PDB file of C-alpha atoms in Angstrom:
ATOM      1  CA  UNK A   1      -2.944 -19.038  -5.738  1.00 94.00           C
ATOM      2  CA  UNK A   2      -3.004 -15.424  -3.927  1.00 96.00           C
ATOM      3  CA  UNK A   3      -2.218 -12.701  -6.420  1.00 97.00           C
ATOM      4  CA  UNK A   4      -1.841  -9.035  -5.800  1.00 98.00           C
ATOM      5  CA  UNK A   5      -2.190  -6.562  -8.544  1.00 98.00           C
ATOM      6  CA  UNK A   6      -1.654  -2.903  -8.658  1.00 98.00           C
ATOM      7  CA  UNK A   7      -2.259  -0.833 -10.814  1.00 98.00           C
ATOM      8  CA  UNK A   8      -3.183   3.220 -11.423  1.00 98.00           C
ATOM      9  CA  UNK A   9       0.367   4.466 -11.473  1.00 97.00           C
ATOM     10  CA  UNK A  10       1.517   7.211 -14.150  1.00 97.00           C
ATOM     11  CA  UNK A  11       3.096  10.507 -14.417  1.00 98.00           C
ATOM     12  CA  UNK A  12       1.662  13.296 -13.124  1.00 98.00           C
ATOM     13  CA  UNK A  13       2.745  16.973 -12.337  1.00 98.00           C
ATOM     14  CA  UNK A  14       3.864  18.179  -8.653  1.00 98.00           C
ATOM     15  CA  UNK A  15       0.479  18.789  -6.656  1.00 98.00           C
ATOM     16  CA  UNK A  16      -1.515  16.471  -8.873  1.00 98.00           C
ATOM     17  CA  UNK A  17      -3.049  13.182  -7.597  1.00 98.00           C
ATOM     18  CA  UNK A  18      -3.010   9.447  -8.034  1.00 98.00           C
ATOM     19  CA  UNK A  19      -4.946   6.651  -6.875  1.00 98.00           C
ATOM     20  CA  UNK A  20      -3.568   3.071  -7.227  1.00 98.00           C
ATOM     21  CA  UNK A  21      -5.612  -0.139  -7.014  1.00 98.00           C
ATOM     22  CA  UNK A  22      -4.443  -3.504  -5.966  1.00 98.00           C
ATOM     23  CA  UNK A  23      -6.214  -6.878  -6.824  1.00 98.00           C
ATOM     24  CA  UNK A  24      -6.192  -9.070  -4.366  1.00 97.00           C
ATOM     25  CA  UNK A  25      -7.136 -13.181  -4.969  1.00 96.00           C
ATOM     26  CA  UNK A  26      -6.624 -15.473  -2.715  1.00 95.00           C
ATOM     27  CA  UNK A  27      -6.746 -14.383   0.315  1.00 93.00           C
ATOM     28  CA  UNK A  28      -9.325 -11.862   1.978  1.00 87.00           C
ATOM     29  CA  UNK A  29      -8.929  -9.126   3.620  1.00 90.00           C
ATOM     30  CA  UNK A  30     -10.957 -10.112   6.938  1.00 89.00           C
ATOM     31  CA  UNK A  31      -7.832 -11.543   9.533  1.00 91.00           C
ATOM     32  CA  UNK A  32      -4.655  -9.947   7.379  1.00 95.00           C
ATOM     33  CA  UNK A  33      -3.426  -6.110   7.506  1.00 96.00           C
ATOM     34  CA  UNK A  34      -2.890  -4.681   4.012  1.00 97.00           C
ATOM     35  CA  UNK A  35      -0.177  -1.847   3.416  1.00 98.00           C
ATOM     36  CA  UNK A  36       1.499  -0.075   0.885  1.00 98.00           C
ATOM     37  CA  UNK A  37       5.073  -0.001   0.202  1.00 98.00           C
ATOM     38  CA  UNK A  38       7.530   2.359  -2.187  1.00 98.00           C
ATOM     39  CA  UNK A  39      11.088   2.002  -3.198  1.00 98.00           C
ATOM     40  CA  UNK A  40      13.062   4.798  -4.861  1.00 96.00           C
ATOM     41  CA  UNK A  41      16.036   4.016  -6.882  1.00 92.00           C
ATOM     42  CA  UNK A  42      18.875   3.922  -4.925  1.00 94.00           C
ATOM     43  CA  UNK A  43      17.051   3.455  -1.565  1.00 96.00           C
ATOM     44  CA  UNK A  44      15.291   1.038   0.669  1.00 96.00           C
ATOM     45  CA  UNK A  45      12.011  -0.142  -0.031  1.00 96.00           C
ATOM     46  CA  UNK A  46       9.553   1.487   3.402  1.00 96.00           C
ATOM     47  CA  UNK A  47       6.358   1.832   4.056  1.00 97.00           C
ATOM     48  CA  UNK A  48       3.662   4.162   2.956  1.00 98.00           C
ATOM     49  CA  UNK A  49       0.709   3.112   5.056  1.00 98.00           C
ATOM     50  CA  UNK A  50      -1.078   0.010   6.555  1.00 98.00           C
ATOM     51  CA  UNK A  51      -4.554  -0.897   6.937  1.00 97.00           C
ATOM     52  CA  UNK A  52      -5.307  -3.264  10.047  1.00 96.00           C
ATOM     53  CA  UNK A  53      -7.859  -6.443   9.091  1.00 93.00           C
ATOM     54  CA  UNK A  54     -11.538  -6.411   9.301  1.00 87.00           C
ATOM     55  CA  UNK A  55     -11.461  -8.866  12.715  1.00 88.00           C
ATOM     56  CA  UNK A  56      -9.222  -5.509  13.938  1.00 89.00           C
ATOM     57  CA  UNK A  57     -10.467  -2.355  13.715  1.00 87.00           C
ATOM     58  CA  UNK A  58      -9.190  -1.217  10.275  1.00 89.00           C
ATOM     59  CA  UNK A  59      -7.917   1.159  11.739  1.00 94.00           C
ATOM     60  CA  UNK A  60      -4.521   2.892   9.514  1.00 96.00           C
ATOM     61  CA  UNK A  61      -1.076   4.269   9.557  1.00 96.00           C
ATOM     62  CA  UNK A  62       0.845   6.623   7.652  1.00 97.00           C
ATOM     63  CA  UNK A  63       4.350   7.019   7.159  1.00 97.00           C
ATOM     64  CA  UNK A  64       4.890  10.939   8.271  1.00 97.00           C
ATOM     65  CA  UNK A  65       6.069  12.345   4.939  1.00 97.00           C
ATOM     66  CA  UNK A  66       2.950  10.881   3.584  1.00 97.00           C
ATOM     67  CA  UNK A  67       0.158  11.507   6.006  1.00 95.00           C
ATOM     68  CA  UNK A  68      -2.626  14.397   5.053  1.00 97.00           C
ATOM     69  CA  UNK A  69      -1.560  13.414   2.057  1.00 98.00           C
ATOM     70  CA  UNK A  70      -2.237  10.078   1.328  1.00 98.00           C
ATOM     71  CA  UNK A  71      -5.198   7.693   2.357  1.00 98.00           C
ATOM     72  CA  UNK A  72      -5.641   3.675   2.426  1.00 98.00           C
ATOM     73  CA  UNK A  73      -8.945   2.676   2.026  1.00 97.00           C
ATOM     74  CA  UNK A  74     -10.570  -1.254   0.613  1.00 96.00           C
ATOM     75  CA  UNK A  75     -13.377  -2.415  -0.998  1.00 95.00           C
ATOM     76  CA  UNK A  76     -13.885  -6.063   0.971  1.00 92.00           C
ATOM     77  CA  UNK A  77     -16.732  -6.454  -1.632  1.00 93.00           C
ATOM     78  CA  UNK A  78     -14.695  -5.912  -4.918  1.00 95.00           C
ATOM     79  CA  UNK A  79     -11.114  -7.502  -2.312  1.00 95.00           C
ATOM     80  CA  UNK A  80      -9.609  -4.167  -3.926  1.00 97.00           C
ATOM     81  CA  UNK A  81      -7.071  -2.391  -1.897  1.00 98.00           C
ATOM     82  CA  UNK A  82      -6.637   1.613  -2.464  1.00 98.00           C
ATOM     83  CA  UNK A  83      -4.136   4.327  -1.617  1.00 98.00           C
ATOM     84  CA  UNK A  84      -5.403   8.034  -2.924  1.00 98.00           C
ATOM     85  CA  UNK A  85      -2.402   9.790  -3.057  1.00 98.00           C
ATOM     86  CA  UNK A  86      -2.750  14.076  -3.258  1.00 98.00           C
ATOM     87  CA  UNK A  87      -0.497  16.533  -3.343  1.00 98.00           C
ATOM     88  CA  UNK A  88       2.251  14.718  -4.493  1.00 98.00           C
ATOM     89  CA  UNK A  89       5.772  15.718  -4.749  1.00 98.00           C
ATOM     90  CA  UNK A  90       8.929  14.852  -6.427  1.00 97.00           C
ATOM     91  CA  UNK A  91       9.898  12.701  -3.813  1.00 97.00           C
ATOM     92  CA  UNK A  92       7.157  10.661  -3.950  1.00 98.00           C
ATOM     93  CA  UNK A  93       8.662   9.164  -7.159  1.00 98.00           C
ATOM     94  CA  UNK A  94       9.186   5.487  -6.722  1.00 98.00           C
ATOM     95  CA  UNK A  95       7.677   1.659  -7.300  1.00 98.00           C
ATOM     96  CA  UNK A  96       4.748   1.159  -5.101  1.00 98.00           C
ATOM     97  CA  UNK A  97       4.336  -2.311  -4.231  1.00 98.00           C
ATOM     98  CA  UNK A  98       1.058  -3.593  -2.706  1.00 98.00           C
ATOM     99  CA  UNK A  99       1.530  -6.206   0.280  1.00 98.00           C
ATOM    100  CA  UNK A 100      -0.240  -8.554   2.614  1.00 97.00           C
ATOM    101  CA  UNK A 101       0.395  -9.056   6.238  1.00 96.00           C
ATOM    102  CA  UNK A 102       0.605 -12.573   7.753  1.00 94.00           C
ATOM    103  CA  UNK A 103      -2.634 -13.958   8.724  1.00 91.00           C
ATOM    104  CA  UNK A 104      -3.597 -12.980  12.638  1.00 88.00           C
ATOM    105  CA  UNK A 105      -0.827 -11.018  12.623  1.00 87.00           C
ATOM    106  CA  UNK A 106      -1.005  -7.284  13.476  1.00 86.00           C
ATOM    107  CA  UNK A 107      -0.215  -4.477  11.173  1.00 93.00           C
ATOM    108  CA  UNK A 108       3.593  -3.466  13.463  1.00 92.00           C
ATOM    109  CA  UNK A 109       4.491  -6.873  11.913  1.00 91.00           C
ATOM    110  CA  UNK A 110       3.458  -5.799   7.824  1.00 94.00           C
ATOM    111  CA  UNK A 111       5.375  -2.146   9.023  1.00 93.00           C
ATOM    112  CA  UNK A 112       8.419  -3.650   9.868  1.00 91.00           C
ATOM    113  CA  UNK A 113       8.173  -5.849   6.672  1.00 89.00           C
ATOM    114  CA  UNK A 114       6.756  -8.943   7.507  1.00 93.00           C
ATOM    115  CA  UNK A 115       5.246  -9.407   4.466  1.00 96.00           C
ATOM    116  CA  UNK A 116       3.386 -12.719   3.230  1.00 97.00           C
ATOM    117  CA  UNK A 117       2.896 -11.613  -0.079  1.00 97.00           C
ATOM    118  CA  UNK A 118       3.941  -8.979  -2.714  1.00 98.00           C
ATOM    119  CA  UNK A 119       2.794  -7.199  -5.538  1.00 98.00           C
ATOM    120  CA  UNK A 120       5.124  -6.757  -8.996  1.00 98.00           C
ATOM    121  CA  UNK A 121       4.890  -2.464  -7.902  1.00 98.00           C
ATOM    122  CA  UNK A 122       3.651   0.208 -10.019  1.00 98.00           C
ATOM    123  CA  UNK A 123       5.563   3.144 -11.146  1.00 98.00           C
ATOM    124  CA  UNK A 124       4.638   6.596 -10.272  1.00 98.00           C
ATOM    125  CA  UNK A 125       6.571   9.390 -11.304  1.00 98.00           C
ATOM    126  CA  UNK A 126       6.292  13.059 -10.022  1.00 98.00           C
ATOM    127  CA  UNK A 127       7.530  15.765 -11.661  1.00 98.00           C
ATOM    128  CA  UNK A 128       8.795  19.349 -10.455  1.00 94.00           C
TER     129      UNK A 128
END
């Protein structure tokens, strides 16, 4: 069975930092782009930032009101997925959900939603 599990979220204060973890069994990280996904309450679930597969270049993508701020990193060793998350704001409040891309399919696919598989989401919760 493929499980994905996040954790790391929390409260913290405006300008503090996170990072969240996901879990990943079942599947590997070597033909599938991983990404990063939020949902605020009351609005659509989008993406944060993608990480293309290790038979790609691995190469990532931000969402703009994220980038500088964020990064997506893994651990193929430990199959951990990461997104360090500084400087955060209010409006970075929201469920993260961790997500797998199709496998052989490239990481415009997971952006647009294509996901194979989904986390339960973590809360993190900014405050002004």
């Amino acid at each position: 069975d493929v499980r994905l599990v996040e954790s790391g979220g929390g409260s913290v204060q405006a300008g503090g930092s996170l990072r969240l973890s996901c879990a990943v069994s079942g599947l590997t990280f070597s033909s599938r782009c991983m990404g990063w996904f939020r949902q605020a309450p009351g609005k659509e679930r989008e993406g944060v930032a993608v990480i293309a597969s290790d038979k790609s270049d691995g190469s990532t993508t931000y969402a703009d009101s994220v980038n500088l701020r964020f990064t997506i990193s893994k651990d193929k060793d430990k199959n951990t997925l990461f997104l360090q998350m500084n400087s955060l704001e209010p409006e970075d409040t929201a469920m993260y959900y961790c997500a797998a891309g199709r496998a052989y399919y490239d990481c415009p696919e997971l952006w647009r939603g294509d996901v194979d598989y989904w986390g339960r989401g973590v809360q993190v919760t900014v405050s002004s």
